[in-house]
Short mmCIF file of C-alpha atoms in Angstrom, two decimals:
data_model
loop_
_atom_site.label_atom_id
_atom_site.label_comp_id
_atom_site.label_asym_id
_atom_site.label_seq_id
_atom_site.Cartn_x
_atom_site.Cartn_y
_atom_site.Cartn_z
CA UNK A 971 0.15 -0.10 -0.17
CA UNK A 972 1.42 3.36 -1.08
CA UNK A 973 2.09 6.25 1.69
CA UNK A 974 -1.04 8.15 0.56
CA UNK A 975 -3.36 5.14 0.66
CA UNK A 976 -2.42 4.82 4.23
CA UNK A 977 -3.00 8.41 4.88
CA UNK A 978 -6.41 8.36 3.21
CA UNK A 979 -7.62 5.26 5.21
CA UNK A 980 -6.23 6.82 8.51
CA UNK A 981 -8.07 10.28 7.61
CA UNK A 982 -11.12 8.34 6.87
CA UNK A 983 -11.02 6.45 9.91
CA UNK A 984 -10.11 9.17 12.37
CA UNK A 985 -12.38 12.09 10.79
CA UNK A 986 -9.30 14.43 10.31
CA UNK A 987 -7.83 16.20 7.20
CA UNK A 988 -5.84 13.78 5.10
CA UNK A 989 -2.98 16.30 4.26
CA UNK A 990 -2.04 16.97 8.03
CA UNK A 991 -2.42 12.99 8.43
CA UNK A 992 -0.10 12.50 5.35
CA UNK A 993 2.57 15.25 6.55
CA UNK A 994 2.68 13.58 9.91
CA UNK A 995 3.07 10.05 8.49
CA UNK A 996 5.87 11.21 5.97
CA UNK A 997 7.61 12.81 8.95
CA UNK A 998 7.85 9.32 10.59
CA UNK A 999 8.48 7.16 7.62
CA UNK A 1000 11.39 9.60 6.37
CA UNK A 1001 12.95 9.21 10.10
CA UNK A 1002 12.96 5.47 9.79
CA UNK A 1003 9.77 4.71 11.51
CA UNK A 1004 8.02 1.48 10.20
CA UNK A 1005 4.74 2.26 8.55
CA UNK A 1006 2.92 -0.01 10.69
CA UNK A 1007 4.53 1.66 13.99
CA UNK A 1008 3.95 5.39 12.22
CA UNK A 1009 0.16 4.50 11.59
CA UNK A 1010 -0.63 3.28 15.10
CA UNK A 1011 1.26 6.40 16.52
CA UNK A 1012 -0.82 8.44 14.48
CA UNK A 1013 -4.04 6.76 15.64
CA UNK A 1014 -3.10 7.31 19.22
CA UNK A 1015 -2.16 11.00 18.25
CA UNK A 1016 -5.60 11.40 16.95
CA UNK A 1017 -7.53 9.59 19.41
CA UNK A 1018 -8.58 6.56 17.58
CA UNK A 1019 -10.82 4.73 20.43
CA UNK A 1020 -9.40 1.36 19.34
CA UNK A 1021 -6.05 2.51 20.57
CA UNK A 1022 -7.07 3.81 24.08
CA UNK A 1023 -9.26 6.80 23.34
CA UNK A 1024 -8.56 10.41 22.70
CA UNK A 1025 -7.74 13.28 25.34
CA UNK A 1026 -4.87 15.33 25.99
CA UNK A 1027 -1.57 13.45 26.05
CA UNK A 1028 -0.46 12.36 29.73
CA UNK A 1029 2.20 14.24 31.66
CA UNK A 1030 5.43 12.29 32.42
CA UNK A 1031 8.74 12.41 34.27
CA UNK A 1032 11.24 11.66 31.49
CA UNK A 1033 12.33 8.77 33.15
CA UNK A 1034 8.98 7.11 32.84
CA UNK A 1035 8.82 7.50 29.18
CA UNK A 1036 8.78 4.30 26.98
CA UNK A 1037 8.69 3.64 23.38
CA UNK A 1038 5.22 2.53 23.93
CA UNK A 1039 4.26 5.52 24.87
CA UNK A 1040 2.40 7.73 21.87
CA UNK A 1041 2.37 11.27 22.91
CA UNK A 1042 3.45 12.94 26.08
CA UNK A 1043 3.78 16.29 27.74
CA UNK A 1044 6.96 16.45 29.34
CA UNK A 1045 9.05 19.44 31.26
CA UNK A 1046 12.84 19.30 31.02
CA UNK A 1047 16.00 21.18 30.86
CA UNK A 1048 17.76 21.14 27.18
CA UNK A 1049 21.32 19.88 27.74
CA UNK A 1050 22.19 20.20 24.02
CA UNK A 1051 20.54 21.56 21.05
CA UNK A 1052 22.55 21.02 17.65
CA UNK A 1053 21.63 21.87 13.95
CA UNK A 1054 21.99 19.20 11.18
CA UNK A 1055 20.84 18.98 7.87
CA UNK A 1056 19.15 15.75 6.52
CA UNK A 1057 17.75 14.76 3.21
CA UNK A 1058 14.00 14.58 3.10
CA UNK A 1059 11.88 14.04 0.12
CA UNK A 1060 14.67 15.12 -1.99
CA UNK A 1061 15.34 18.38 -0.54
CA UNK A 1062 17.60 19.31 2.37
CA UNK A 1063 15.72 19.64 5.96
CA UNK A 1064 17.50 21.26 8.99
CA UNK A 1065 16.42 19.60 12.28
CA UNK A 1066 17.58 20.21 15.85
CA UNK A 1067 18.71 17.61 17.89
CA UNK A 1068 20.10 16.99 21.43
CA UNK A 1069 19.36 15.64 24.75
CA UNK A 1070 16.45 16.86 27.49
CA UNK A 1071 16.67 15.98 31.12
CA UNK A 1072 14.75 16.29 34.28
CA UNK A 1073 15.62 15.11 37.84
CA UNK A 1074 14.24 11.49 36.68
CA UNK A 1075 16.73 10.81 33.83
CA UNK A 1076 17.47 12.23 30.23
CA UNK A 1077 16.04 11.64 26.64
CA UNK A 1078 17.19 12.29 22.84
CA UNK A 1079 14.87 14.50 21.04
CA UNK A 1080 14.56 15.87 17.69
CA UNK A 1081 12.83 18.95 16.61
CA UNK A 1082 11.50 19.22 12.99
CA UNK A 1083 10.03 22.90 13.71
CA UNK A 1084 12.40 25.83 14.82
CA UNK A 1085 11.66 26.18 18.37
CA UNK A 1086 14.72 28.52 19.12
CA UNK A 1087 16.06 25.93 21.55
CA UNK A 1088 19.26 26.46 23.28
CA UNK A 1089 21.28 24.52 25.88
CA UNK A 1090 20.12 25.48 29.25
CA UNK A 1091 16.51 26.21 28.39
CA UNK A 1092 13.88 24.62 30.48
CA UNK A 1093 10.70 23.94 28.64
CA UNK A 1094 7.26 22.07 28.69
CA UNK A 1095 6.70 20.22 25.15
CA UNK A 1096 3.18 19.36 24.91
CA UNK A 1097 1.89 16.49 22.69
CA UNK A 1098 5.49 15.44 21.72
CA UNK A 1099 5.84 12.32 20.03
CA UNK A 1100 7.46 9.41 21.34
CA UNK A 1101 9.23 6.61 19.13
CA UNK A 1102 11.59 4.20 19.50
CA UNK A 1103 15.25 4.43 17.91
CA UNK A 1104 18.00 2.09 18.81
CA UNK A 1105 15.96 0.11 21.67
CA UNK A 1106 15.45 3.62 23.35
CA UNK A 1107 12.61 6.14 23.53
CA UNK A 1108 13.20 9.27 21.36
CA UNK A 1109 10.93 12.53 21.43
CA UNK A 1110 10.05 13.81 18.36
CA UNK A 1111 9.01 17.69 18.55
CA UNK A 1112 6.60 18.72 15.51
CA UNK A 1113 4.22 20.61 13.90
CA UNK A 1114 1.68 19.35 16.35
CA UNK A 1115 3.90 20.04 19.51
CA UNK A 1116 3.09 22.86 21.67
CA UNK A 1117 6.28 24.16 23.30
CA UNK A 1118 6.47 26.96 25.90
CA UNK A 1119 9.81 28.04 27.81
CA UNK A 1120 9.68 27.83 31.83
CA UNK A 1121 11.37 30.70 33.49
CA UNK A 1122 12.32 28.87 36.87
CA UNK A 1123 14.86 26.00 36.05
CA UNK A 1124 14.64 22.82 37.36
CA UNK A 1125 17.24 21.00 39.42
CA UNK A 1126 19.08 18.17 37.24
CA UNK A 1127 22.39 16.18 37.87
CA UNK A 1128 23.53 16.41 34.36
CA UNK A 1129 25.86 18.65 32.61
CA UNK A 1130 24.67 21.09 30.12
CA UNK A 1131 26.37 21.95 26.86
CA UNK A 1132 27.52 18.65 25.48
CA UNK A 1133 31.32 18.95 26.58
CA UNK A 1134 33.11 15.55 26.15
CA UNK A 1135 36.49 13.74 25.80
CA UNK A 1136 36.77 11.50 22.83
CA UNK A 1137 36.74 8.50 24.94
CA UNK A 1138 33.36 9.66 26.21
CA UNK A 1139 31.77 9.46 22.62
CA UNK A 1140 29.51 6.86 21.42
CA UNK A 1141 27.78 6.11 18.04
CA UNK A 1142 24.52 8.35 18.06
CA UNK A 1143 25.71 11.12 20.22
CA UNK A 1144 24.41 14.59 19.26
CA UNK A 1145 25.50 18.26 19.67
CA UNK A 1146 28.51 17.45 21.51
CA UNK A 1147 31.68 19.71 21.98
CA UNK A 1148 35.24 18.45 21.86
CA UNK A 1149 38.66 20.14 22.21
CA UNK A 1150 41.23 17.94 20.13
CA UNK A 1151 44.57 18.09 18.34
CA UNK A 1152 44.43 17.30 14.70
CA UNK A 1153 46.60 14.12 14.39
CA UNK A 1154 46.18 13.32 10.89
CA UNK A 1155 44.24 15.12 8.13
CA UNK A 1156 43.78 14.84 4.19
CA UNK A 1157 41.50 16.85 1.77
CA UNK A 1158 39.49 14.14 -0.12
CA UNK A 1159 36.94 14.23 -3.17
CA UNK A 1160 34.07 11.80 -2.86
CA UNK A 1161 30.66 10.90 -4.64
CA UNK A 1162 28.37 12.77 -2.28
CA UNK A 1163 24.63 13.04 -2.18
CA UNK A 1164 25.18 16.21 -4.39
CA UNK A 1165 27.81 14.71 -6.50
CA UNK A 1166 31.53 15.24 -5.93
CA UNK A 1167 32.14 16.79 -2.71
CA UNK A 1168 35.65 17.80 -1.03
CA UNK A 1169 35.80 16.68 2.60
CA UNK A 1170 38.43 16.44 5.09
CA UNK A 1171 39.24 13.21 6.93
CA UNK A 1172 41.71 11.88 9.37
CA UNK A 1173 42.11 11.41 13.18
CA UNK A 1174 41.39 13.74 16.07
CA UNK A 1175 43.29 13.43 19.40
CA UNK A 1176 42.89 14.39 23.05
CA UNK A 1177 44.26 13.33 26.46
CA UNK A 1178 41.87 10.32 26.37
CA UNK A 1179 42.72 8.95 23.21
CA UNK A 1180 41.88 9.25 19.24
CA UNK A 1181 38.90 8.91 17.17
CA UNK A 1182 38.72 9.21 13.30
CA UNK A 1183 36.45 12.24 11.68
CA UNK A 1184 35.12 13.66 8.63
CA UNK A 1185 34.63 17.33 8.01
CA UNK A 1186 31.77 17.87 5.60
CA UNK A 1187 32.61 21.40 4.86
CA UNK A 1188 36.14 21.80 5.30
CA UNK A 1189 37.26 24.17 8.00
CA UNK A 1190 40.74 25.93 7.58
CA UNK A 1191 41.21 25.34 11.31
CA UNK A 1192 41.21 21.72 11.10
CA UNK A 1193 43.11 21.56 7.81
CA UNK A 1194 45.85 23.63 9.26
CA UNK A 1195 46.41 21.11 12.10
CA UNK A 1196 44.52 22.57 15.30
CA UNK A 1197 44.41 22.33 18.13
CA UNK A 1198 40.60 23.15 17.88
CA UNK A 1199 37.44 23.65 19.83
CA UNK A 1200 34.27 22.13 17.88
CA UNK A 1201 30.93 22.71 18.96
CA UNK A 1202 27.87 20.81 17.31
CA UNK A 1203 29.53 17.66 16.28
CA UNK A 1204 27.78 14.33 15.93
CA UNK A 1205 29.15 10.69 15.98
CA UNK A 1206 28.26 8.07 13.59
CA UNK A 1207 29.56 4.70 13.28
CA UNK A 1208 31.93 3.96 10.28
CA UNK A 1209 33.64 0.79 9.73
CA UNK A 1210 32.67 -0.39 13.11
CA UNK A 1211 34.00 2.31 15.19
CA UNK A 1212 32.49 5.84 16.33
CA UNK A 1213 33.66 8.54 13.76
CA UNK A 1214 33.25 12.61 14.66
CA UNK A 1215 31.33 14.46 12.18
CA UNK A 1216 31.84 18.10 11.60
CA UNK A 1217 29.20 19.67 9.67
CA UNK A 1218 28.42 22.96 8.04
CA UNK A 1219 26.87 23.91 11.29
CA UNK A 1220 29.41 23.04 13.60
CA UNK A 1221 31.50 25.81 14.81
CA UNK A 1222 35.04 25.48 14.44
CA UNK A 1223 37.46 27.72 16.36
CA UNK A 1224 41.50 27.74 17.11
CA UNK A 1225 42.46 27.18 20.86
CA UNK A 1226 45.57 28.36 22.68
CA UNK A 1227 46.52 25.56 24.37
CA UNK A 1228 48.55 22.52 23.82
CA UNK A 1229 46.80 19.29 23.65
CA UNK A 1230 48.82 16.09 24.98
CA UNK A 1231 47.48 13.34 22.83
CA UNK A 1232 47.21 10.09 24.90
CA UNK A 1233 49.97 7.72 23.71
CA UNK A 1234 48.39 4.90 26.06
CA UNK A 1235 45.71 2.57 24.21
CA UNK A 1236 43.09 0.33 25.87
CA UNK A 1237 44.39 -3.08 26.55
CA UNK A 1238 41.94 -5.81 26.50
CA UNK A 1239 41.55 -9.72 26.03
CA UNK A 1240 40.27 -10.66 22.68
CA UNK A 1241 36.97 -11.63 23.82
CA UNK A 1242 36.57 -8.43 25.64
CA UNK A 1243 37.51 -6.44 22.83
CA UNK A 1244 35.22 -8.16 20.28
CA UNK A 1245 32.26 -7.91 22.41
CA UNK A 1246 32.60 -4.22 22.51
CA UNK A 1247 31.36 -4.17 18.86
CA UNK A 1248 34.17 -1.99 17.43
CA UNK A 1249 36.72 0.09 19.18
CA UNK A 1250 39.35 2.53 17.47
CA UNK A 1251 42.43 2.09 19.50
CA UNK A 1252 43.07 -1.25 21.26
CA UNK A 1253 45.70 -3.52 22.01
CA UNK A 1254 45.30 -7.25 22.13
CA UNK A 1255 47.74 -9.94 22.70
CA UNK A 1256 47.63 -13.52 21.75
CA UNK A 1257 49.10 -16.64 19.65
CA UNK A 1258 48.93 -16.53 15.73
CA UNK A 1259 47.40 -19.77 15.11
CA UNK A 1260 46.82 -19.29 11.16
CA UNK A 1261 47.46 -17.23 8.36
CA UNK A 1262 44.87 -17.29 5.83
CA UNK A 1263 44.28 -17.42 2.30
CA UNK A 1264 44.85 -14.10 0.51
CA UNK A 1265 47.99 -13.33 2.54
CA UNK A 1266 51.41 -12.55 1.18
CA UNK A 1267 51.76 -11.47 -2.38
CA UNK A 1268 48.31 -9.90 -3.96
CA UNK A 1269 47.08 -7.77 -6.62
CA UNK A 1270 44.75 -4.79 -6.01
CA UNK A 1271 42.68 -2.93 -8.47
CA UNK A 1272 44.17 0.63 -9.36
CA UNK A 1273 41.02 2.36 -9.33
CA UNK A 1274 39.22 1.10 -5.92
CA UNK A 1275 42.19 -0.69 -4.63
CA UNK A 1276 40.28 -3.56 -3.42
CA UNK A 1277 41.99 -7.15 -3.77
CA UNK A 1278 41.48 -8.71 -7.21
CA UNK A 1279 41.38 -12.32 -8.26
CA UNK A 1280 42.63 -13.32 -11.74
CA UNK A 1281 42.98 -9.93 -12.84
CA UNK A 1282 39.37 -9.35 -12.33
CA UNK A 1283 37.93 -6.63 -9.97
CA UNK A 1284 34.36 -7.14 -8.66
CA UNK A 1285 33.56 -3.42 -9.38
CA UNK A 1286 35.60 -2.60 -12.39
CA UNK A 1287 35.97 -5.77 -14.39
CA UNK A 1288 39.34 -6.17 -16.20
CA UNK A 1289 42.13 -4.38 -14.65
CA UNK A 1290 45.75 -4.75 -14.52
CA UNK A 1291 46.54 -5.25 -11.01
CA UNK A 1292 49.00 -3.40 -8.51
CA UNK A 1293 51.26 -5.80 -6.68
CA UNK A 1294 50.99 -5.37 -2.88
CA UNK A 1295 51.74 -7.41 0.39
CA UNK A 1296 49.53 -8.08 3.41
CA UNK A 1297 48.84 -10.69 5.70
CA UNK A 1298 45.56 -11.92 7.21
CA UNK A 1299 46.37 -13.73 10.54
CA UNK A 1300 44.17 -15.46 13.15
CA UNK A 1301 45.19 -14.22 16.70
CA UNK A 1302 43.63 -16.27 19.23
CA UNK A 1303 44.09 -15.77 23.29
CA UNK A 1304 41.88 -18.50 24.48
CA UNK A 1305 39.19 -15.57 25.35
CA UNK A 1306 38.36 -15.25 21.49
CA UNK A 1307 40.21 -14.83 18.25
CA UNK A 1308 40.47 -12.05 15.39
CA UNK A 1309 41.67 -11.71 12.10
CA UNK A 1310 44.65 -9.37 12.17
CA UNK A 1311 45.25 -7.55 9.08
CA UNK A 1312 48.88 -6.33 8.27
CA UNK A 1313 49.53 -3.76 5.76
CA UNK A 1314 52.41 -3.57 3.47
CA UNK A 1315 55.37 -2.09 5.80
CA UNK A 1316 54.24 -4.44 8.76
CA UNK A 1317 54.12 -7.35 6.19
CA UNK A 1318 57.53 -6.66 4.86
CA UNK A 1319 58.81 -6.86 8.53
CA UNK A 1320 57.54 -10.37 9.22
CA UNK A 1321 58.14 -11.47 5.81
CA UNK A 1322 61.96 -10.44 6.09
CA UNK A 1323 62.17 -8.42 2.85
CA UNK A 1324 60.87 -6.16 0.61
CA UNK A 1325 57.94 -6.41 -2.09
CA UNK A 1326 60.57 -6.57 -4.68
CA UNK A 1327 61.88 -9.46 -2.89
CA UNK A 1328 58.60 -11.22 -2.59
CA UNK A 1329 58.15 -10.75 -6.38
CA UNK A 1330 61.57 -12.16 -6.97
CA UNK A 1331 60.91 -15.32 -4.83
CA UNK A 1332 57.46 -15.53 -6.66
CA UNK A 1333 59.08 -15.76 -10.08
CA UNK A 1334 61.99 -18.16 -9.03
CA UNK A 1335 59.39 -20.49 -7.68
CA UNK A 1336 56.70 -19.63 -10.54
CA UNK A 1337 54.26 -19.66 -7.71
CA UNK A 1338 53.32 -16.55 -5.71
CA UNK A 1339 51.98 -18.65 -2.59
CA UNK A 1340 55.72 -19.30 -1.46
CA UNK A 1341 55.58 -15.80 0.02
CA UNK A 1342 52.53 -16.57 2.07
CA UNK A 1343 54.40 -19.87 3.11
CA UNK A 1344 57.38 -18.14 4.18
CA UNK A 1345 55.24 -15.61 6.52
CA UNK A 1346 53.69 -18.76 7.92
CA UNK A 1347 56.91 -20.40 8.78
CA UNK A 1348 57.92 -16.87 10.41
CA UNK A 1349 54.81 -16.21 12.72
CA UNK A 1350 52.45 -19.06 13.17
CA UNK A 1351 52.72 -20.42 16.89
CA UNK A 1352 54.47 -17.36 18.15
CA UNK A 1353 52.91 -15.00 20.63
CA UNK A 1354 52.09 -11.22 19.18
CA UNK A 1355 51.17 -7.77 20.84
CA UNK A 1356 48.88 -6.11 18.45
CA UNK A 1357 47.75 -2.33 18.57
CA UNK A 1358 45.24 -1.09 16.03
CA UNK A 1359 41.45 -0.41 15.11
CA UNK A 1360 38.86 -3.06 15.44
CA UNK A 1361 35.66 -3.45 13.67
CA UNK A 1362 33.04 -6.09 14.37
CA UNK A 1363 30.23 -6.76 11.49
CA UNK A 1364 28.25 -9.50 10.00
CA UNK A 1365 31.80 -11.09 8.41
CA UNK A 1366 33.51 -11.25 11.65
CA UNK A 1367 35.88 -9.23 13.83
CA UNK A 1368 38.83 -7.65 12.02
CA UNK A 1369 41.97 -5.80 13.64
CA UNK A 1370 43.80 -3.51 11.13
CA UNK A 1371 47.15 -3.39 12.82
CA UNK A 1372 49.12 -0.16 13.38
CA UNK A 1373 51.87 -1.99 15.72
CA UNK A 1374 52.58 -5.94 15.35
CA UNK A 1375 55.45 -7.26 17.47
CA UNK A 1376 56.44 -10.27 19.52
CA UNK A 1377 55.01 -10.27 22.95
CA UNK A 1378 57.08 -9.93 25.90
CA UNK A 1379 54.43 -11.08 28.58
CA UNK A 1380 55.27 -13.92 30.96
CA UNK A 1381 53.37 -16.79 29.27
CA UNK A 1382 52.73 -18.36 32.68
CA UNK A 1383 51.03 -15.38 33.86
CA UNK A 1384 48.77 -15.28 30.81
CA UNK A 1385 48.15 -18.97 31.29
CA UNK A 1386 47.22 -18.59 35.03
CA UNK A 1387 45.04 -15.56 34.46
CA UNK A 1388 43.26 -17.60 31.51
CA UNK A 1389 42.64 -20.57 33.84
CA UNK A 1390 41.42 -18.27 36.34
CA UNK A 1391 38.93 -16.70 34.22
CA UNK A 1392 37.71 -20.18 33.04
CA UNK A 1393 37.24 -21.46 36.77
CA UNK A 1394 35.41 -18.44 37.52
CA UNK A 1395 32.99 -19.11 34.50
CA UNK A 1396 33.72 -15.54 32.83
CA UNK A 1397 35.59 -17.01 29.87
CA UNK A 1398 33.68 -15.77 26.52
CA UNK A 1399 34.69 -17.42 23.39
CA UNK A 1400 34.44 -15.58 20.18
CA UNK A 1401 35.44 -16.95 16.80
CA UNK A 1402 36.28 -15.07 13.60
CA UNK A 1403 34.40 -15.30 10.77
CA UNK A 1404 35.01 -14.62 7.12
CA UNK A 1405 35.43 -10.89 6.42
CA UNK A 1406 35.17 -8.50 3.63
CA UNK A 1407 38.51 -8.75 1.47
CA UNK A 1408 39.85 -5.19 1.76
#
């Protein structure tokens, strides 16, 4: 059934204007609300007797709101308020999003209308829609919401303004402010929603750690290397880890202080790291138990740099491949396993020669697999400490290594720790599955 038909049925059943219902329905569907859930939400909003009757939305404390609530009236303090542009029905639409809090808890919100919200405002929102987002309730403030500002601020146990360290950030965070050093930065051209677009991408760092970033409207303060303060950034997942997104609505300013980027990384058991679902900078240790197929001497597509097979790229077809070296090794510490991916530089170290040496060995043997065999002989059965960026998806757990060296941990201590974990029932076995070739 088309959206127009759903709107017509709802308008007929509820006795309200079809265009108003259609507009509300389009808003919900555009914001990823399933059509069945959207129609039920509108039935509750417009007072369908089959869903509990009409009447004014009930007043609720924020901590009491659940995804099952249809519409509510709520009073709270705006912790953050950040603008962002989204594509809506083929055109750009500016929304305001952030967090609202009272003494019972916090909740994310999205404002589809310009209510002139600012951090620190205390508001009462009547007839605010509730939807489920990532398993949690979220408020939607739209045309049907009546919003008023309250003169007397409420007492809350929450920080206003969205200031955070990189280690605090999680996928889905909105309207956050960070002070960072620009560790890496490059200007790239991508195929964006409006055609070719220039962006900045790289790595931010602060005292708590590092995270990748994308700057969609290149800011000279970032390109020049920082350090910078960024207000109204949002966090999305990219390749399994949180990524800081700086938009045209973000405020970027140079700051006059040194930021000592933390050199330490988080050390975890492999199983614990995999269960995070992805972490940008992590260190694990374990034994290399296998070097997988697709290791050693490989060829890549000159267009997209993906690994090719028999001169064929799955995107660009017949290509003349570029020679490269890499390793895909299974690392296991008893709590879990992960595929560690080594780039050309690290692969040369574990191979014990350069790319030219590998090409010469393959020519002499008339078989390029001898390079991978040499690497197997060198590393399988040895214990290594690996630092890098972990992503976890439907293809398994993959750790892109930045550092890879033989471990100097005491194996006896590690074995005792592992046995203690087993005896206490805390062991988590995680197997690495097949991953996308990259």
